[in-house]
Tab-separated table of C-alpha atoms and ligand atoms in Angstrom:
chain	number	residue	atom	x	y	z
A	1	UNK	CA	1.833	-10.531	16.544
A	2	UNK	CA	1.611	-7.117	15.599
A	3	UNK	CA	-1.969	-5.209	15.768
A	4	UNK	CA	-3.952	-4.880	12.922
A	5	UNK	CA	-4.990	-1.187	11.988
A	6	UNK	CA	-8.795	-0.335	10.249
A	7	UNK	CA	-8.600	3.380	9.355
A	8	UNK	CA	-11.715	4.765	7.508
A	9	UNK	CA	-11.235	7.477	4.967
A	10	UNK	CA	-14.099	9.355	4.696
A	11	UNK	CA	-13.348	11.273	1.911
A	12	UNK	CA	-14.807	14.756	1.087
A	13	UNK	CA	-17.941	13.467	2.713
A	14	UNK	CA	-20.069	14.193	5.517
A	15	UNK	CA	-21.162	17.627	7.793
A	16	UNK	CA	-20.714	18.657	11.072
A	17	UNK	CA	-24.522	16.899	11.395
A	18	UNK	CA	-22.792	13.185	9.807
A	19	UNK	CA	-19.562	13.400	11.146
A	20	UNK	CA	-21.050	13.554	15.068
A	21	UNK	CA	-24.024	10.755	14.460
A	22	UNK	CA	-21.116	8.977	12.624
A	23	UNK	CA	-18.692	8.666	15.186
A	24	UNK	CA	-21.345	8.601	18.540
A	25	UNK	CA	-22.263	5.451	16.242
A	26	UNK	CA	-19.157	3.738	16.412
A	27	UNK	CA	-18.284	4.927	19.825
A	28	UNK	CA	-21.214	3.122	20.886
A	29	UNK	CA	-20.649	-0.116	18.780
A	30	UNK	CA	-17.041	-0.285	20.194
A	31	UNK	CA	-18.118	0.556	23.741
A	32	UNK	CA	-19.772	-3.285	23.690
A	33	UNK	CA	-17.236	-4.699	21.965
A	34	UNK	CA	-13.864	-3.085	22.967
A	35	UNK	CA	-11.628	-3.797	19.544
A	36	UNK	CA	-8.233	-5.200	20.080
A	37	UNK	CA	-7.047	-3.914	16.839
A	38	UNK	CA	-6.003	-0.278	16.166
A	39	UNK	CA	-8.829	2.244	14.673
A	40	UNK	CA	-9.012	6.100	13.227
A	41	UNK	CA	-10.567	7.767	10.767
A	42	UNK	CA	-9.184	10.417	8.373
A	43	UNK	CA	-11.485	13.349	8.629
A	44	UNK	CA	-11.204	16.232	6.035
A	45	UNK	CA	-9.322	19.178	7.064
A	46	UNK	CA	-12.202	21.569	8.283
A	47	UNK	CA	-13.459	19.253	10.362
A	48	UNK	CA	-10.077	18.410	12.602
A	49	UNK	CA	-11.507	20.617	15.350
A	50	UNK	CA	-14.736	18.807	15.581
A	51	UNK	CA	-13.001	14.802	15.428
A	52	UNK	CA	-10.663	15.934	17.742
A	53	UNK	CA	-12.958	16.568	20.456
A	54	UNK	CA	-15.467	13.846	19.708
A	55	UNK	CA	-12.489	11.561	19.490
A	56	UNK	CA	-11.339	13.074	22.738
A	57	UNK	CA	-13.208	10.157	24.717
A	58	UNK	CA	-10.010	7.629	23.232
A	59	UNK	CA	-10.153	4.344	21.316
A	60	UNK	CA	-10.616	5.560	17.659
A	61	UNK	CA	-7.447	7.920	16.324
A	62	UNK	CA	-7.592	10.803	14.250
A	63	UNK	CA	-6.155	11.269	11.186
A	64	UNK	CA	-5.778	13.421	8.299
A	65	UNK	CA	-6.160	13.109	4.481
A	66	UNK	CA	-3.203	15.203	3.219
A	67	UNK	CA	-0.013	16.971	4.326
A	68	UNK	CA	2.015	19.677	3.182
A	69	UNK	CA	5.309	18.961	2.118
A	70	UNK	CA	6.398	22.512	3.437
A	71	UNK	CA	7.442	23.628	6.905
A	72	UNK	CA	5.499	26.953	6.752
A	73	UNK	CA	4.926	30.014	4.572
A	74	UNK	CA	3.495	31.585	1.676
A	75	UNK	CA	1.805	27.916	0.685
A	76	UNK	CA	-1.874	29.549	-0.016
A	77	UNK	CA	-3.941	26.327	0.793
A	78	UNK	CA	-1.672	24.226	2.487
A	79	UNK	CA	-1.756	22.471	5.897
A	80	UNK	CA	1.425	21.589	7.587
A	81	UNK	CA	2.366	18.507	9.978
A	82	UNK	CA	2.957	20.605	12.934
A	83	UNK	CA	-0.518	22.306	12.458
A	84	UNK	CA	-2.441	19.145	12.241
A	85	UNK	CA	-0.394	17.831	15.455
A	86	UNK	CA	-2.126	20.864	17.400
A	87	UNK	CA	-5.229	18.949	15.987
A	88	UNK	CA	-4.260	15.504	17.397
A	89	UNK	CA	-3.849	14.414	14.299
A	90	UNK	CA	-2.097	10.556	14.961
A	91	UNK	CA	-1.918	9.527	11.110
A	92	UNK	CA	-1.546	11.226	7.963
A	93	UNK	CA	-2.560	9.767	4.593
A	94	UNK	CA	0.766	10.764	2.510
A	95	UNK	CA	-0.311	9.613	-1.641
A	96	UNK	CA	-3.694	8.462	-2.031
A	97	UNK	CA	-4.146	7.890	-5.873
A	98	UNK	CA	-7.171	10.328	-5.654
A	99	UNK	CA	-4.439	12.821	-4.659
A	100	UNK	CA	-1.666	11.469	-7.365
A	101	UNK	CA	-4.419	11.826	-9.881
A	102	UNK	CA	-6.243	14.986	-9.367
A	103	UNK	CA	-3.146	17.097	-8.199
A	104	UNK	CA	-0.559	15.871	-9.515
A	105	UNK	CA	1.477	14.436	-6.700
A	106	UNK	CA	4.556	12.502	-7.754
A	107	UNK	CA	6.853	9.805	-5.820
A	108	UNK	CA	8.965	12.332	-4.896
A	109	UNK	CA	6.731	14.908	-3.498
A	110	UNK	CA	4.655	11.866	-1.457
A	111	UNK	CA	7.956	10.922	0.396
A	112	UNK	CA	9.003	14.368	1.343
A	113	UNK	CA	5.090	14.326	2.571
A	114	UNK	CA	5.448	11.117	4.519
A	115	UNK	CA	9.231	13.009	6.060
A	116	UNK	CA	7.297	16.474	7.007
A	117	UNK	CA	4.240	13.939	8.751
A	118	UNK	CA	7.197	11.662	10.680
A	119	UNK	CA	8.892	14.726	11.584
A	120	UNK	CA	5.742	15.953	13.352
A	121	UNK	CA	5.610	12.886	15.292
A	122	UNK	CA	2.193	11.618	12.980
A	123	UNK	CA	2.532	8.579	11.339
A	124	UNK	CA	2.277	8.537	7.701
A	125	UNK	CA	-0.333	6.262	5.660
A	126	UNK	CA	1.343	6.160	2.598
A	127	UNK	CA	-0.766	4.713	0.124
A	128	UNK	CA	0.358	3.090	-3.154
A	129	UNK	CA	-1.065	1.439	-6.332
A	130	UNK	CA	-1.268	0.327	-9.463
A	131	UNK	CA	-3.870	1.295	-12.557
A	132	UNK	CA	-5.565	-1.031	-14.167
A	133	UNK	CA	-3.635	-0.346	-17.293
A	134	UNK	CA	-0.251	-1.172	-15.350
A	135	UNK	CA	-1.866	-4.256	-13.880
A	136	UNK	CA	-2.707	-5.642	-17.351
A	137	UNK	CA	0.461	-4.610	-18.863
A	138	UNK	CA	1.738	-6.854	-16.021
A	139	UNK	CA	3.859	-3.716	-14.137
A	140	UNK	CA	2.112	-4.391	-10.612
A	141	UNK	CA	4.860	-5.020	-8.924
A	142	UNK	CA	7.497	-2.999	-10.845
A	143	UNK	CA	4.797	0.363	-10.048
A	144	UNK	CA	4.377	-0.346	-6.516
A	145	UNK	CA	8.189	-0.971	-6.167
A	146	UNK	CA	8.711	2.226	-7.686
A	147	UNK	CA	6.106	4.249	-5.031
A	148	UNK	CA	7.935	2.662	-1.858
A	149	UNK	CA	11.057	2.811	-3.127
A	150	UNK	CA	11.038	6.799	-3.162
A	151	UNK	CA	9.497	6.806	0.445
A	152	UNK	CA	12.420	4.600	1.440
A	153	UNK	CA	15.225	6.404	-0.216
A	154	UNK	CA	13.794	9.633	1.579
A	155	UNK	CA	13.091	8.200	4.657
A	156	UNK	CA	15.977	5.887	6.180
A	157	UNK	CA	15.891	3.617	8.856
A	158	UNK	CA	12.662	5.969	10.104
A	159	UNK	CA	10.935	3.970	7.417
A	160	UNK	CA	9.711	1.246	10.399
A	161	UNK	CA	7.733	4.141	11.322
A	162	UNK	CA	5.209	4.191	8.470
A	163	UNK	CA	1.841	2.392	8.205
A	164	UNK	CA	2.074	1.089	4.163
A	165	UNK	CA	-1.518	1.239	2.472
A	166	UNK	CA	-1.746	-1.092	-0.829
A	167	UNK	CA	-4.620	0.153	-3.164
A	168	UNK	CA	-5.135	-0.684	-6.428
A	169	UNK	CA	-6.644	2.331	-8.434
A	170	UNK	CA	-8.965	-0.060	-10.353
A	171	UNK	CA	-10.387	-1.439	-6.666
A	172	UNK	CA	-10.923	2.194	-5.639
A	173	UNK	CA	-14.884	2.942	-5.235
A	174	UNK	CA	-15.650	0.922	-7.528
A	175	UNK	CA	-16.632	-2.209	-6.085
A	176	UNK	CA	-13.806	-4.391	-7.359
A	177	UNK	CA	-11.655	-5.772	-4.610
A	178	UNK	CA	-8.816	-7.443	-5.484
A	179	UNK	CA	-8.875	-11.541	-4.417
A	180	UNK	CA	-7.218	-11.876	-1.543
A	181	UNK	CA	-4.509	-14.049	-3.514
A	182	UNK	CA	-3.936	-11.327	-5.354
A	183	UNK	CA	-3.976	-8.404	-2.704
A	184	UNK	CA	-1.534	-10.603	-0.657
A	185	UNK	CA	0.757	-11.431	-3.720
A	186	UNK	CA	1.480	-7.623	-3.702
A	187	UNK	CA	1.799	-7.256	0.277
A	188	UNK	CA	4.370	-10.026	0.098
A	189	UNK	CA	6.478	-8.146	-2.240
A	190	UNK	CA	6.314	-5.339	-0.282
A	191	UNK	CA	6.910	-6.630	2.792
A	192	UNK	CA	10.049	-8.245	0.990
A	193	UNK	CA	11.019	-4.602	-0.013
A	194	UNK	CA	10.805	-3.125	3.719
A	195	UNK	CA	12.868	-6.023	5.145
A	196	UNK	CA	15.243	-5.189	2.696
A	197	UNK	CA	15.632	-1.535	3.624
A	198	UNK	CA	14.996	-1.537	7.459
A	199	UNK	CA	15.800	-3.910	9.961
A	200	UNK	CA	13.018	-2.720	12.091
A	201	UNK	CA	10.246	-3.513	8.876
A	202	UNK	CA	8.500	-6.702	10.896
A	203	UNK	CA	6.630	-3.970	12.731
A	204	UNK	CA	5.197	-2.020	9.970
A	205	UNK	CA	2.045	-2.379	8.995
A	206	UNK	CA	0.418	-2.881	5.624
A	207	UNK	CA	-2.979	-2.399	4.970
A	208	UNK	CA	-4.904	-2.873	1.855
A	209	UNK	CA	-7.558	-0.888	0.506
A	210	UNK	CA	-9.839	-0.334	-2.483
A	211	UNK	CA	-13.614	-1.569	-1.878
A	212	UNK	CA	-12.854	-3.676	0.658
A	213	UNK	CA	-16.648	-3.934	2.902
A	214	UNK	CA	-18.394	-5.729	5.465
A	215	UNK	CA	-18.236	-8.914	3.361
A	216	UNK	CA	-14.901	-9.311	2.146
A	217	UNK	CA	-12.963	-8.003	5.203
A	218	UNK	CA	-13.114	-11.872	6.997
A	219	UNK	CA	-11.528	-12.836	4.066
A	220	UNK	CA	-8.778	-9.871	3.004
A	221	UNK	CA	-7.738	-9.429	6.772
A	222	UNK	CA	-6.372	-13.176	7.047
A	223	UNK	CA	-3.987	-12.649	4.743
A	224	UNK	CA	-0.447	-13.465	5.990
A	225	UNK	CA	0.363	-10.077	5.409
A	226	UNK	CA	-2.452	-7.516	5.321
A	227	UNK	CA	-2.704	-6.209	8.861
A	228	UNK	CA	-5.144	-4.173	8.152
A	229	UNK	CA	-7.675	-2.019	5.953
A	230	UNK	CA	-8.035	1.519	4.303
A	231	UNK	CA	-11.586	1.727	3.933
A	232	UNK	CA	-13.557	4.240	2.236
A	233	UNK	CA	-17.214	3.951	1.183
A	234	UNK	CA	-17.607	1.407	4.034
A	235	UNK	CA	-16.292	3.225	6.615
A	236	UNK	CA	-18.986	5.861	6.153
A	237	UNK	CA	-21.272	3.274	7.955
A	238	UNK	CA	-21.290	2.697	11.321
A	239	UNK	CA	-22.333	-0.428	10.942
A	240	UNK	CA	-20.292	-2.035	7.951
A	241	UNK	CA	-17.187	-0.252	9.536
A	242	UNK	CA	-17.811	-2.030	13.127
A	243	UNK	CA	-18.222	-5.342	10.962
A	244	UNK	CA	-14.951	-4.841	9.538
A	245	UNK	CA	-12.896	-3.958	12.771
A	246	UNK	CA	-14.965	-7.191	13.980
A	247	UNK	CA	-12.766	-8.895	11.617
A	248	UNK	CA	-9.669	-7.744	12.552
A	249	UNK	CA	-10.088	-8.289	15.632
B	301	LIG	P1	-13.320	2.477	-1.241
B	301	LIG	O1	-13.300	1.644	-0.003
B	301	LIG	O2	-14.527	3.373	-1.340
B	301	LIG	O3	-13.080	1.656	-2.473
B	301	LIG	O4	-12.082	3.497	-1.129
B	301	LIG	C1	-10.840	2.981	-0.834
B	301	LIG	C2	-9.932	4.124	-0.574
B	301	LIG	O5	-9.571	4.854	-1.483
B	301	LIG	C3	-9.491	4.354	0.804
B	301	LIG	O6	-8.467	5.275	0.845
């Protein structure tokens, strides 16, 4: 059975202050109870530097938020894959909605993303979704088709390579989770969609994501096919964060 992965995005949160107390927190928490699953956190870009050396000890990977879809060059703002490799950097988030929303990133531009991140040698988190205005209008599946199917089409057979992150937009921060029926309705699908494209797909994993907490994780994480979490607001705590790699363990 494959291993389940619990990656916490923190956001734009935290300080140089937070982000040490945070992780000497769950260092400690997982030094009693080694976890059997796979764990990182995606830190925000100015504070690579810092996770990479208090990460240095092993046993929780690093990860990024975001990814330039450029090699290098006049990209004012921009980080690219090879940069955040110098970091460390083990996963990428390629397409979080936040980033979709606020900046405009389309299908397109979140596959070349996830291609610049597996060129690197980091392995893209691409996260897709649907709004709550698609899921009511009954286009779930049809928008979350639509999301991988442009990371497939620009990624080949080096689509096994990707970790798949389903988040509904209306389950985002907001305390909503989606049942597990229906959270593993929509991983089914997907996983359908990845056998169909790579022959490789049984070892990729799909994670959901969008409030998922100390309480719910039990429950989410024995889904068939959610091997794992993307977990914001939780993950921000050491404690609810150990509680939810507890459960995948
Ligand atoms: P919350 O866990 O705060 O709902 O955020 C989910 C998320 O967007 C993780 O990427």
């Amino acid at each position: 059975m494959k291993k389940k992965l619990i990656a916490g995005n923190w956001k734009m949160n935290g300080s140089l202050a937070a982000n040490e107390a945070l992780v000497r927190a769950l260092q400690a928490g997982l030094a009693t109870h080694t976890a059997s699953c796979d764990v990182a956190v995606c830190v925000p870009a100015p504070y690579l530097a810092q996770a990479q050396g208090l990460l240095a000890a092993g046993g929780i990977a690093l990860g990024a938020q975001d990814v330039s879809a450029f090699e290098v060059g006049a990209y004012t703002g921009e980080a690219s894959a090879s940069m955040l490799k110098e970091f460390g950097v083990r996963y990428c988030l390629v397409g979080h909605s936040e980033r979709r929303l606020y900046h405009g990133e389309t299908d397109v531009l979140v596959a070349t993303k996830a291609q610049r991140a597996l060129a690197a040698g980091i392995t893209p988190i691409v996260c897709i979704g649907e709004t709550l205005a698609e899921r009511e209008a009954g286009r779930t599946e049809e928008v979350v088709k639509r999301q991988l199917a442009a990371v497939i089409a620009a990624n080949g057979h080096c689509v096994s390579e990707i970790v798949v992150a389903y988040e509904p937009v209306w389950a985002i921060g907001t305390g909503k989770t989606a049942s597990p029926e229906q959270a593993q309705q929509v991983h089914a699908v997907l996983r359908a969609q990845l056998h169909a494209a790579s022959a490789h797909a049984d070892r990729i994993q799909i994670l959901y994501g969008g409030s998922m907490n100390a309480a719910n994780a039990n429950q989410l994480l024995a889904q068939a096919d959610i091997d794992g979490g993307l977990i914001g607001g939780a993950a921000l705590k050491s404690a609810d964060f150990l509680t939810i790699i507890a459960a995948a363990q």
